[in-house]
Short mmCIF file of C-alpha atoms and ligand atoms in Angstrom, two decimals:
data_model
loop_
_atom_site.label_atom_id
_atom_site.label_comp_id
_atom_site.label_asym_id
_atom_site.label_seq_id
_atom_site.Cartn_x
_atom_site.Cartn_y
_atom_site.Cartn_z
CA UNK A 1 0.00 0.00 0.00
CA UNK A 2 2.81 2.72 -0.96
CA UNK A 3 0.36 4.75 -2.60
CA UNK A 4 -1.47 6.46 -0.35
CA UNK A 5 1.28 7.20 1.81
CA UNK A 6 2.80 9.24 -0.90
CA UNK A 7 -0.67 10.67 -1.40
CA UNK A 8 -0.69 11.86 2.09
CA UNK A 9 1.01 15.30 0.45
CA UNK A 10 4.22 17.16 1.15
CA UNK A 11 4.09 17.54 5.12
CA UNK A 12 4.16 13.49 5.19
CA UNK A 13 6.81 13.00 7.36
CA UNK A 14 10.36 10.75 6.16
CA UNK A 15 9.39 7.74 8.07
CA UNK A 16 5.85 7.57 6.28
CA UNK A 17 7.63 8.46 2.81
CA UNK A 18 10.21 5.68 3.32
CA UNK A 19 7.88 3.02 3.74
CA UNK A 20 5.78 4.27 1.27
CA UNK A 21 8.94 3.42 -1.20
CA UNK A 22 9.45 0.22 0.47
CA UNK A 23 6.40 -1.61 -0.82
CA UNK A 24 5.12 0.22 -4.26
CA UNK A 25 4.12 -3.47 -5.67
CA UNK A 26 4.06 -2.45 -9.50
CA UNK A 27 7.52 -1.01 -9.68
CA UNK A 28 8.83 -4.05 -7.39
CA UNK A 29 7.33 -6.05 -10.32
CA UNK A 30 9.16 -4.57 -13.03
CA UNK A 31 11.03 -6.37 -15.69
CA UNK A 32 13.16 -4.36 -17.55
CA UNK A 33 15.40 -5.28 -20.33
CA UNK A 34 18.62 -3.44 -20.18
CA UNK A 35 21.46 -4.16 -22.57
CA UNK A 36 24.42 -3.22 -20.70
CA UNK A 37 26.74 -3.52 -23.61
CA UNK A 38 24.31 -1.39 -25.80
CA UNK A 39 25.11 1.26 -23.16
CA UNK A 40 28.94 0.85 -23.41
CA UNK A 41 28.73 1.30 -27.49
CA UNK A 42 26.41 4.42 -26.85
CA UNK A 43 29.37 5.61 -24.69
CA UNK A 44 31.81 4.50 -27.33
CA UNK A 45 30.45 6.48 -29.58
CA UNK A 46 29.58 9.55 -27.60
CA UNK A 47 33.36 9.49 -27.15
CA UNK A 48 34.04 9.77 -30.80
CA UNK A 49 33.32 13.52 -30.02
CA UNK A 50 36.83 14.61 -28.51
CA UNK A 51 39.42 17.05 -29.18
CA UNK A 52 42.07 14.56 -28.73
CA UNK A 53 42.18 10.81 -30.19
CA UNK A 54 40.15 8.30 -28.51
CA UNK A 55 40.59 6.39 -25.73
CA UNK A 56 41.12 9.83 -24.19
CA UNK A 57 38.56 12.26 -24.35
CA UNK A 58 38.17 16.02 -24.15
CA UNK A 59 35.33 17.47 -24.25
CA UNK A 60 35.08 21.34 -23.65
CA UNK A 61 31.54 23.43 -23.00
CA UNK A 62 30.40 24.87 -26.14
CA UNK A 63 32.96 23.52 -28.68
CA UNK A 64 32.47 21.57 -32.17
CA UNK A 65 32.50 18.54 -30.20
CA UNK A 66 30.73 19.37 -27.57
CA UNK A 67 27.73 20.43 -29.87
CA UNK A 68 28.27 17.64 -32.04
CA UNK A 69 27.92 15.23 -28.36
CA UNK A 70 24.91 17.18 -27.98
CA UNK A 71 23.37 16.52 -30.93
CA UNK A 72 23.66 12.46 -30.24
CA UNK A 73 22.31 12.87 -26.94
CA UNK A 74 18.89 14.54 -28.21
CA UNK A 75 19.08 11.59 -31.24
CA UNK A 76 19.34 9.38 -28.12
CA UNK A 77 16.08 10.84 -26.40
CA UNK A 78 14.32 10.79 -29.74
CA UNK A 79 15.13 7.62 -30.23
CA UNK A 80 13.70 6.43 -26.49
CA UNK A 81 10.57 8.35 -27.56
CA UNK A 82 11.18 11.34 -24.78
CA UNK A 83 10.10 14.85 -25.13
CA UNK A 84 13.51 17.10 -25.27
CA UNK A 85 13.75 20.90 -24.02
CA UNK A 86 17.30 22.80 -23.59
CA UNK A 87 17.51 26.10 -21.57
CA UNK A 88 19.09 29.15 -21.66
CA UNK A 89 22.57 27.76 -20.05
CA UNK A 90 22.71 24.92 -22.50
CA UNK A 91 21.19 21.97 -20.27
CA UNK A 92 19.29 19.42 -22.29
CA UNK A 93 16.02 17.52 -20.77
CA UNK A 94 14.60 14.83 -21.73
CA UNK A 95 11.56 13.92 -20.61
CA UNK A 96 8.86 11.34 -19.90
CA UNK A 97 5.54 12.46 -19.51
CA UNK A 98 3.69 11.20 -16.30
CA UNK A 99 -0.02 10.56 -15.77
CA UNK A 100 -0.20 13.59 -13.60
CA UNK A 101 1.79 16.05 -16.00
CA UNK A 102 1.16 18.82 -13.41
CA UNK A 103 3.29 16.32 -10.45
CA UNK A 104 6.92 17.66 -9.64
CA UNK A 105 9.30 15.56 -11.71
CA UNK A 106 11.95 12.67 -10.75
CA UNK A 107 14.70 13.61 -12.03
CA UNK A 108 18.15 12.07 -12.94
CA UNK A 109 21.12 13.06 -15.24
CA UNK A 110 24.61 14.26 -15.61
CA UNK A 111 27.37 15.67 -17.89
CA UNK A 112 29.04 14.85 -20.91
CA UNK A 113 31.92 17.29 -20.83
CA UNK A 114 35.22 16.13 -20.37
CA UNK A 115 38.04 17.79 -18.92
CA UNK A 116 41.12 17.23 -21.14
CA UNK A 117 43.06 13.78 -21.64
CA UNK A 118 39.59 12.52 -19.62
CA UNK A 119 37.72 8.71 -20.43
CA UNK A 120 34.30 8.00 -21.79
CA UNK A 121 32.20 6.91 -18.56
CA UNK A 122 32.56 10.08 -16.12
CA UNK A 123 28.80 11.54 -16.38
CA UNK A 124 28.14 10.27 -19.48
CA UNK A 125 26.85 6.74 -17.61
CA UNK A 126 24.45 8.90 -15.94
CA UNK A 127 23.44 10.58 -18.95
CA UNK A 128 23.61 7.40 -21.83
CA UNK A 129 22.52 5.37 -18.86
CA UNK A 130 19.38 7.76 -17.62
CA UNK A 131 18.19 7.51 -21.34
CA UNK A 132 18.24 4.03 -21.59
CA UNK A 133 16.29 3.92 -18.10
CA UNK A 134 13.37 5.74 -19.02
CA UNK A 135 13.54 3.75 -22.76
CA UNK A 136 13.66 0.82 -20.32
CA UNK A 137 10.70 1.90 -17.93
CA UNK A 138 8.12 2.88 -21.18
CA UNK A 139 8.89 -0.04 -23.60
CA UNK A 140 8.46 -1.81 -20.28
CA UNK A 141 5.14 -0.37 -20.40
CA UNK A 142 5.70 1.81 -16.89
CA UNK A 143 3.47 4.71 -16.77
CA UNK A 144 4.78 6.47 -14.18
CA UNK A 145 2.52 8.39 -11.81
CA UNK A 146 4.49 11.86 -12.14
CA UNK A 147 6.79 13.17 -14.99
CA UNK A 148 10.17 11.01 -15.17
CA UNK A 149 13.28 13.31 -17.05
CA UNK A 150 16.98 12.98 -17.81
CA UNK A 151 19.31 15.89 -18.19
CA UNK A 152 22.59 16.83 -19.39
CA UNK A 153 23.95 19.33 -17.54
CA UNK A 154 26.02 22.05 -19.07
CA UNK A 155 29.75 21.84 -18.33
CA UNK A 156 29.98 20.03 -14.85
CA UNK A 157 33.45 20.31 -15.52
CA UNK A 158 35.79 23.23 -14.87
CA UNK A 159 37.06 23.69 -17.83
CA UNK A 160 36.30 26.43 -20.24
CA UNK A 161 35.65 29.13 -17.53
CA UNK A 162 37.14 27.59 -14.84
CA UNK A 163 33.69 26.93 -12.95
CA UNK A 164 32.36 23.70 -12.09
CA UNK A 165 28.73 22.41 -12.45
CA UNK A 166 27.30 25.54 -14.13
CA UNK A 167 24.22 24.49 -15.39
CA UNK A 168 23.69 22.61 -11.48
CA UNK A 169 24.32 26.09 -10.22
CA UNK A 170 22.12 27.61 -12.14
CA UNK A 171 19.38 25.45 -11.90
CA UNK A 172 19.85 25.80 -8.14
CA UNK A 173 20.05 29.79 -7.90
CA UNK A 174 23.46 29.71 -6.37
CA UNK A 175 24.91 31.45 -9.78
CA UNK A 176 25.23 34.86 -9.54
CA UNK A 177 25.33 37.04 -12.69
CA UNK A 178 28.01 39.30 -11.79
CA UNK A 179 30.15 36.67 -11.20
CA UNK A 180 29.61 34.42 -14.15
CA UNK A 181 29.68 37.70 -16.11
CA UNK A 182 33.43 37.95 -15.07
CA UNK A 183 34.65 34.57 -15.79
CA UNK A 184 36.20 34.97 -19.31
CA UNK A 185 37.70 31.66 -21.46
CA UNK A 186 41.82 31.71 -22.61
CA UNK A 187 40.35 33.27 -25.76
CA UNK A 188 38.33 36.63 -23.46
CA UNK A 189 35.44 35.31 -24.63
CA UNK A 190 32.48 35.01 -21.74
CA UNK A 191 30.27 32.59 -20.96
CA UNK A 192 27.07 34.60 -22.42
CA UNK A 193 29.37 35.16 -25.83
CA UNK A 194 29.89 31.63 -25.92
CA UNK A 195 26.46 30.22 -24.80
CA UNK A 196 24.50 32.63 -27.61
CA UNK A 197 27.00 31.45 -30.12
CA UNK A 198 26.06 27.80 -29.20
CA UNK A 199 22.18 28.67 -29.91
CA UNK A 200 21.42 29.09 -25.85
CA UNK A 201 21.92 32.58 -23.84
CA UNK A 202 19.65 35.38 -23.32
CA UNK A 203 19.66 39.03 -23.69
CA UNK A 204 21.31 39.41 -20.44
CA UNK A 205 23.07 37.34 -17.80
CA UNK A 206 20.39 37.47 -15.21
CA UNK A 207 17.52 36.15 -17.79
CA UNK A 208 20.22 33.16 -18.80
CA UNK A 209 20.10 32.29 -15.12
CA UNK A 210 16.61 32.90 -14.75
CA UNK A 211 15.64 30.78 -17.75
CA UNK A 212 17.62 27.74 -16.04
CA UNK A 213 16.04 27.79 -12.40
CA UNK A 214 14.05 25.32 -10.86
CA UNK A 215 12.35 25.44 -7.79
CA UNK A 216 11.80 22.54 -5.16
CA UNK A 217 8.31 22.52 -6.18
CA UNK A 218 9.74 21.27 -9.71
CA UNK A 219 11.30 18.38 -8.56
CA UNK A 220 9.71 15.03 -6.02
CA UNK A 221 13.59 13.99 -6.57
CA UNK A 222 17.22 13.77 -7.77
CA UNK A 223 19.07 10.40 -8.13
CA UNK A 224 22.36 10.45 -10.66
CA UNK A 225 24.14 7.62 -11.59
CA UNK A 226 28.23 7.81 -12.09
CA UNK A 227 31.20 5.61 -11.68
CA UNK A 228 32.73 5.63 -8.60
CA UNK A 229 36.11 7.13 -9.52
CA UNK A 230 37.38 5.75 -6.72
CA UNK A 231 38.14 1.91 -5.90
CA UNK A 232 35.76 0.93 -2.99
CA UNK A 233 32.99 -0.77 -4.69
CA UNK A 234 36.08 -2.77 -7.17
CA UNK A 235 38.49 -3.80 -4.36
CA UNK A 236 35.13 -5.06 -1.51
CA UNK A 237 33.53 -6.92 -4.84
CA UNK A 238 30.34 -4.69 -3.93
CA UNK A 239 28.08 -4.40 -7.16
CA UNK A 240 26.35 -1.07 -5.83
CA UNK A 241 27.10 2.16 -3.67
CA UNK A 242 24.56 4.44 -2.47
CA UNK A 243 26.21 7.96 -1.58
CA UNK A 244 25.24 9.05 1.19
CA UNK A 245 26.70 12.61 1.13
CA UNK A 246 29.11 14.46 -1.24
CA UNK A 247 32.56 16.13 0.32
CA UNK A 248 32.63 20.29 0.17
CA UNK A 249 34.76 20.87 -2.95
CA UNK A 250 36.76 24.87 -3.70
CA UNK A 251 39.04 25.68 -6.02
CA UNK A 252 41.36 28.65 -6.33
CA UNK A 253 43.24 30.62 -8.57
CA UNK A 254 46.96 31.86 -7.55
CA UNK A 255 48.53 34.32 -9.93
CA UNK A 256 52.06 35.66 -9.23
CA UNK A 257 54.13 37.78 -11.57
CA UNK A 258 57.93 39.31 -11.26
CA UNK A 259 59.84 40.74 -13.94
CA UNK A 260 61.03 37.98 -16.19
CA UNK A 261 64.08 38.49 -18.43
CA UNK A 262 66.71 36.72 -20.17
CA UNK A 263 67.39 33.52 -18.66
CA UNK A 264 71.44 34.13 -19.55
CA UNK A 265 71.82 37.36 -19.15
CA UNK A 266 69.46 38.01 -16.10
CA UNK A 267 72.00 37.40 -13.05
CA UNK A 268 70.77 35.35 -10.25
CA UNK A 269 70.55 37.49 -7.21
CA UNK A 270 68.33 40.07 -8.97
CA UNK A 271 65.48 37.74 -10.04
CA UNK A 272 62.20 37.48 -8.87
CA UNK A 273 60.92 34.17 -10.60
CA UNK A 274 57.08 33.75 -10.69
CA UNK A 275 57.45 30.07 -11.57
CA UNK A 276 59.37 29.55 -8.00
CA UNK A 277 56.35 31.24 -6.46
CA UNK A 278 54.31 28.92 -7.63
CA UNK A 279 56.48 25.94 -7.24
CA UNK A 280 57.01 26.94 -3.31
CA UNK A 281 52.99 27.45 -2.96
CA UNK A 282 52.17 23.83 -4.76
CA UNK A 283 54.58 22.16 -2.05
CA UNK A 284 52.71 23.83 0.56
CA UNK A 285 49.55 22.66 -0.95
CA UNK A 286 50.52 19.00 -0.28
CA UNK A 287 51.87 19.90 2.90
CA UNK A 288 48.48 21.82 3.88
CA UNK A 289 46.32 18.31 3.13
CA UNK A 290 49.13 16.09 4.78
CA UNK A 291 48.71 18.11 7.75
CA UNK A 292 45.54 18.27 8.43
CA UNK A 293 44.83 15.36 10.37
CA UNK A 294 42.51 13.00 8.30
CA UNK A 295 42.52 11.33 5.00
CA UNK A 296 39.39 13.11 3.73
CA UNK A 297 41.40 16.25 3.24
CA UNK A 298 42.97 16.35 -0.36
CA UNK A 299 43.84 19.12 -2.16
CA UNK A 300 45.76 19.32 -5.95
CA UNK A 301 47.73 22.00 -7.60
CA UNK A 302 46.85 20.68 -10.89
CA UNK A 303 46.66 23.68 -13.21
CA UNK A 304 49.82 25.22 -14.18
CA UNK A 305 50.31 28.52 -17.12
CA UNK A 306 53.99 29.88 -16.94
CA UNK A 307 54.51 32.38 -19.29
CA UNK A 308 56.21 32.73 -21.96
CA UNK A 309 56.65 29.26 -21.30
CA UNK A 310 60.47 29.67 -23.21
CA UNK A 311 63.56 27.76 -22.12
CA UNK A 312 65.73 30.87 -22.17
CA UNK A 313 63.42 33.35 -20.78
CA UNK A 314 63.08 34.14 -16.57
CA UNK A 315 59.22 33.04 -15.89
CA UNK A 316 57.30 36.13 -16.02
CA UNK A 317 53.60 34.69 -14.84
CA UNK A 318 52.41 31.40 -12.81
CA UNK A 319 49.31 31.03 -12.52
CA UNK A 320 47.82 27.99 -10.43
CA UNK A 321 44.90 26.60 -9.64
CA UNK A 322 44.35 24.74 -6.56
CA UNK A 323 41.60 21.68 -5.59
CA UNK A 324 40.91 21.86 -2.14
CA UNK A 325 38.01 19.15 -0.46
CA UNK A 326 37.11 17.90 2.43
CA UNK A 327 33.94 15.88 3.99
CA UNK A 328 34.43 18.68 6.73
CA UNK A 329 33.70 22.12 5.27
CA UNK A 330 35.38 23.87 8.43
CA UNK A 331 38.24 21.68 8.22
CA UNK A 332 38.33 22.57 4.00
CA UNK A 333 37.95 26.38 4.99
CA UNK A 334 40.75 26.36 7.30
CA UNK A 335 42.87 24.68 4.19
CA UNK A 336 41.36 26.88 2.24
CA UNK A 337 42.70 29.88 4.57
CA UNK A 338 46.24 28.56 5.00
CA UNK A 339 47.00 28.36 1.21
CA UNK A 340 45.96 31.96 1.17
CA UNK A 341 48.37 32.89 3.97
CA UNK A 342 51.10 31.19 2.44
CA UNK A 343 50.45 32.74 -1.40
CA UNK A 344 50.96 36.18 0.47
CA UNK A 345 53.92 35.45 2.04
CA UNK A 346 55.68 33.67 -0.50
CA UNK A 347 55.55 36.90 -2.79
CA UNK A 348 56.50 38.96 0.09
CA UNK A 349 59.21 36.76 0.67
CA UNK A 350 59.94 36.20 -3.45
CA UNK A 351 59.33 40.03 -4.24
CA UNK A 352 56.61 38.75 -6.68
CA UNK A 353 53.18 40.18 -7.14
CA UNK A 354 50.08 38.41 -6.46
CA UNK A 355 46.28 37.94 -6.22
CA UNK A 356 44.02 34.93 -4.86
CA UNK A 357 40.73 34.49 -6.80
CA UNK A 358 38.77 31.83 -5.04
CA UNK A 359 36.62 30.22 -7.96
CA UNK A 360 34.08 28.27 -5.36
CA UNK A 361 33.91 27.33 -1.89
CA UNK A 362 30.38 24.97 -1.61
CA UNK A 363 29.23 23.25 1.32
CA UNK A 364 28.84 19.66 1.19
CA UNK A 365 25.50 17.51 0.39
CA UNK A 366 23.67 15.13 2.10
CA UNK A 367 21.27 12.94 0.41
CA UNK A 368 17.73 12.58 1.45
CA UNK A 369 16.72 9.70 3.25
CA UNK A 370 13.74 8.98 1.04
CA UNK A 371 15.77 8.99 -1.81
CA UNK A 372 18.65 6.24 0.01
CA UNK A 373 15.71 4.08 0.86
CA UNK A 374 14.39 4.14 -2.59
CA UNK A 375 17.77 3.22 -4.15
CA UNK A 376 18.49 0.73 -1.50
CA UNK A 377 14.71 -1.20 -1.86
CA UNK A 378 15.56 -0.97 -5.66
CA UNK A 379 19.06 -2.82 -5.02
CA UNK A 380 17.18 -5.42 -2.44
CA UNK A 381 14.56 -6.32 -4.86
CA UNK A 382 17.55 -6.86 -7.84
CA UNK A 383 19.51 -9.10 -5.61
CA UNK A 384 22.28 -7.10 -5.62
CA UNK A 385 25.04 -6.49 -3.42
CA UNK A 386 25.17 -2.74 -1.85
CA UNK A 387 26.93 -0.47 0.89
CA UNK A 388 26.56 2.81 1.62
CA UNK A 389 29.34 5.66 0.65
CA UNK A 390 29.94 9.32 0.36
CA UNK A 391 31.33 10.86 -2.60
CA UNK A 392 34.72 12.37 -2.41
CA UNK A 393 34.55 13.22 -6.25
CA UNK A 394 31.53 16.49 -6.59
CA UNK A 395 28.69 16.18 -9.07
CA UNK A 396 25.88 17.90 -10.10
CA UNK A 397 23.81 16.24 -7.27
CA UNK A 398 25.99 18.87 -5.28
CA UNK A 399 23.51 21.71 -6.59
CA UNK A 400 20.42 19.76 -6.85
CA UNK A 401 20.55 18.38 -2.87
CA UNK A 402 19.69 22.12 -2.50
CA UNK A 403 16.62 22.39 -4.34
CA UNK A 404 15.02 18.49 -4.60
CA UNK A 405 15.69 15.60 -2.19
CA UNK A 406 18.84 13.39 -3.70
CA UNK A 407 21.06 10.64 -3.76
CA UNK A 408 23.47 9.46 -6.03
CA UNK A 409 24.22 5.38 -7.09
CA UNK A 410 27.53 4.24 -7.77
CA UNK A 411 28.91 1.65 -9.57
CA UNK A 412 32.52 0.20 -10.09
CA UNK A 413 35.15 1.26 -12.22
CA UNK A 414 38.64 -0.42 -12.88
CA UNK A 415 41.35 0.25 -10.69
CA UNK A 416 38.89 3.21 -9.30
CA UNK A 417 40.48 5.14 -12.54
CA UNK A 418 38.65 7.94 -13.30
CA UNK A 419 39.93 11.22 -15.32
CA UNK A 420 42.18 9.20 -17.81
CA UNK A 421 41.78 7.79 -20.93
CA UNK A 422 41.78 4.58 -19.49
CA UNK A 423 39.08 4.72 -17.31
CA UNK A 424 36.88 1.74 -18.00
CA UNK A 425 33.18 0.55 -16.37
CA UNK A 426 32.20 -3.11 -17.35
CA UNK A 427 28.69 -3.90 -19.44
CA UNK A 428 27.63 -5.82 -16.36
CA UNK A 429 28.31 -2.95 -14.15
CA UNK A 430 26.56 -0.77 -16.11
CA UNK A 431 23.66 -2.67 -16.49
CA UNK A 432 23.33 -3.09 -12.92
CA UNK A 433 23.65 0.55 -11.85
CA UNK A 434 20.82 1.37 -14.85
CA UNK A 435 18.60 -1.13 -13.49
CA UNK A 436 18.06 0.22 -9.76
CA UNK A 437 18.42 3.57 -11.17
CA UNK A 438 15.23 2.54 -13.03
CA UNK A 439 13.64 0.94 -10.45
CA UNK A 440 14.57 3.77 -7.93
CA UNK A 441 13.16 6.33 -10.36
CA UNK A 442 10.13 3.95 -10.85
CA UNK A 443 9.50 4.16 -7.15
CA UNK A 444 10.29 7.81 -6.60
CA UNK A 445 7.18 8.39 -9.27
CA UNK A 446 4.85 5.91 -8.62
CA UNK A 447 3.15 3.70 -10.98
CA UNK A 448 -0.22 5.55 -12.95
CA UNK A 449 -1.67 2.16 -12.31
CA UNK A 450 -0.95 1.50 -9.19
CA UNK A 451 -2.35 4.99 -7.83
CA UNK A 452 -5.66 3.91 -10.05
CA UNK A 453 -5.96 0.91 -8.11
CA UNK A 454 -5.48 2.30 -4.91
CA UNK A 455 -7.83 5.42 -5.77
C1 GLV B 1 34.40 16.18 -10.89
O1 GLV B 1 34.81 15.98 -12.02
C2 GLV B 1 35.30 16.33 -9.80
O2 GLV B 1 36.40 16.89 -10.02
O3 GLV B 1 34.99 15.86 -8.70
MN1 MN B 2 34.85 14.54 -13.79
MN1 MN B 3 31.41 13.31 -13.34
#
């Protein structure tokens, strides 16, 4: 009797919604046909799209490739009969109508951009895999109870401007224009240039945002699929992971600059080396996570520009910029805080100049109980083999926690290899993690039939 439970409306309280999940007898009853190496050649292909030669992939917001990977994910939502819509920042939907078209949706989805020398599973699964869950749930003959959709979010990656998760953040209301406005690409082009000349944008920045937003009355849910990027689930033989929360990600930007010169003629003691800066302040960025006291606290210089960049000229410009997470945002702040400190005094100390631009600073997400309980009665009723996990890697669930209740599901990937070309998730795998991410999202909506029965 899940049903009217959910019915109850929105001040039903967790407890109630949980079991509500727990039984739903028509989803539990689903049989869904999901070809797990029909995935994996949707991926293949997908990676086709890439500025450098497969098996690594790079795939930056807005380029030829990145439209062209656009393109074959709307073919794919055609093709799995969904209705598609894009918004202003460039997010795609795909979407499956429910029998209550006015319901908030349950939602799912990730990215397809790739940050350079990247492999073919990070987001895509979730978005290749999402589509081929809803296919799965209506040739299945599911009519879910209130709208299903998959989306590609725009440029979860911080590549092009720098920012992560931008269409997440925008969705969420945590963008703001002036700052978008002032992220520029290596080229000075901005974000609005660059989304217009892709076919999205808006006359200004604050209607591009505004034409992204959803509210929490949008959305009954969030649940994104990924890899693990990480080598639990591979290394325990565990076929599923349910995230229970997502570690507080920032990144900044370090730019020092001294004089530069000739590197022959430029004597030693009169130098003041911007490279060196940067090379001192990288150390101490190892030293800062090493420190800290726990093993959730990483943090990654791994963006270098030295310019000119010559082998006979004096670096004139280093520019860094730095990774910092934690599952602890205080602990990440105070990282966070030292780096700063340090920046400063190294150019005092180096007679360089320098500024600190911190890109993001987020809190971390929890997911929503109801959510969990879905994806763990989905993995009961599949006979699979589950544990519960928090992300340490940040995804677009980050931004949606804020606005609908979410969770994420996980499943293995070689060697926990993620961010090289040789990142690799097996058929199997992949079929598993699309089947409870169908059955959670089949749960999340409700069957039409079912809530006929029951009325
Ligand atoms: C996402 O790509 C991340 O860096 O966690
Ligand atoms: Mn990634
Ligand atoms: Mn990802």
């Amino acid at each position: 009797m899940a049903a009217p439970c959910a019915r109850r409306g929105a001040g039903a309280p967790w407890a109630l919604l949980v079991l509500a999940l727990l039984a739903s007898p028509l989803a539990a009853a689903l049989k869904l046909d999901i070809d797990g190496q029909a995935i994996v050649d949707q991926l293949l292909h997908l990676a086709t799209y890439s500025d450098d030669p497969n098996p690594a992939v790079t795939r930056i917001l807005f380029t030829e490739n990145d439209m062209k990977a656009r393109g074959y994910i709307k073919q794919l939502m055609a093709e799995a009969g969904l209705t598609i819509r894009e918004d202003t920042m460039g997010d795609i939907y795909g979407v499956l109508p429910g029998a209550n078209p006015g319901a908030a949706s349950v939602s799912t989805g990730s990215h397809c951009d790739a940050i350079p020398l990247a492999g073919a599973y990070d987001g895509t699964l979730g978005v290749v895999g999402g589509i081929a869950a809803l296919r799965a749930l209506k040739e299945a003959g599911f009519v879910p109870a209130k709208p299903l959709e998959v989306v590609m979010f725009t440029s979860e990656e911080p590549t092009r401007f720098a920012l992560s998760c931008s269409g997440s953040r925008a969705m969420a209301g945590v963008l703001d224009a002036g700052y978008l406005d002032s992220r520029r690409d290596e080229n000075g082009t901005s974000y609005l240039a660059a989304a217009t000349a892709a076919g999205y944008g808006a006359a200004t920045y604050g209607e591009m945002l505004q034409g992204a937003r959803r509210t929490p009355a949008d959305l009954a849910a969030f649940v994104e699929l990924h890899i693990e990027q990480g080598p639990l689930l591979e290394k325990e033989g565990t076929q599923i992971g349910i995230v229970t929360a997502i570690a507080a990600p920032a990144a900044l930007r370090v730019s020092f600059s001294g004089d530069g010169g000739h590197a022959g003629a430029q004597l030693m003691p009169w130098r003041n080396d911007a490279s060196l800066a940067a090379a001192e302040l990288a150390l101490f960025v190892e030293h800062a996570a090493l420190s800290a006291g726990s093993w959730d606290t990483v943090a990654t210089a791994g963006y270098w520009d030295i310019k000119p960049n010559a082998v006979n000229s004096v670096p004139r410009e280093a520019v860094l910029e730095i990774d910092v997470r934690d599952i602890d945002r205080e602990r990440r702040d105070g990282g966070v805080g030292s780096i700063r400190e340090e920046a400063a005094k190294i150019a005092q100390r180096r007679k360089v100049r320098h500024s600190v631009d911190i890109i993001n600073q987020d809190p971390p997400a929890t997911s929503a109980p109801a959510v969990v309980a879905a994806a763990a009665a989905a993995v009961s009723e599949l006979g699979y083999s589950s544990k519960r996990m928090v992300s340490r890697a940040y995804h677009d669930s980050l931004f949606m926690a804020q606005i609908a209740p979410t969770a994420m599901i996980f499943i293995p990937c070689r060697n926990g290899w993620s961010h090289r070309p040789d990142e690799y998730a097996s058929p199997a795998d992949i079929a598993r993690g699309v089947q409870v991410l169908a059955h959670t999202m089949a749960r999340l909506a409700g069957d039409a039939a079912d809530a006929k029965q029951e009325l």
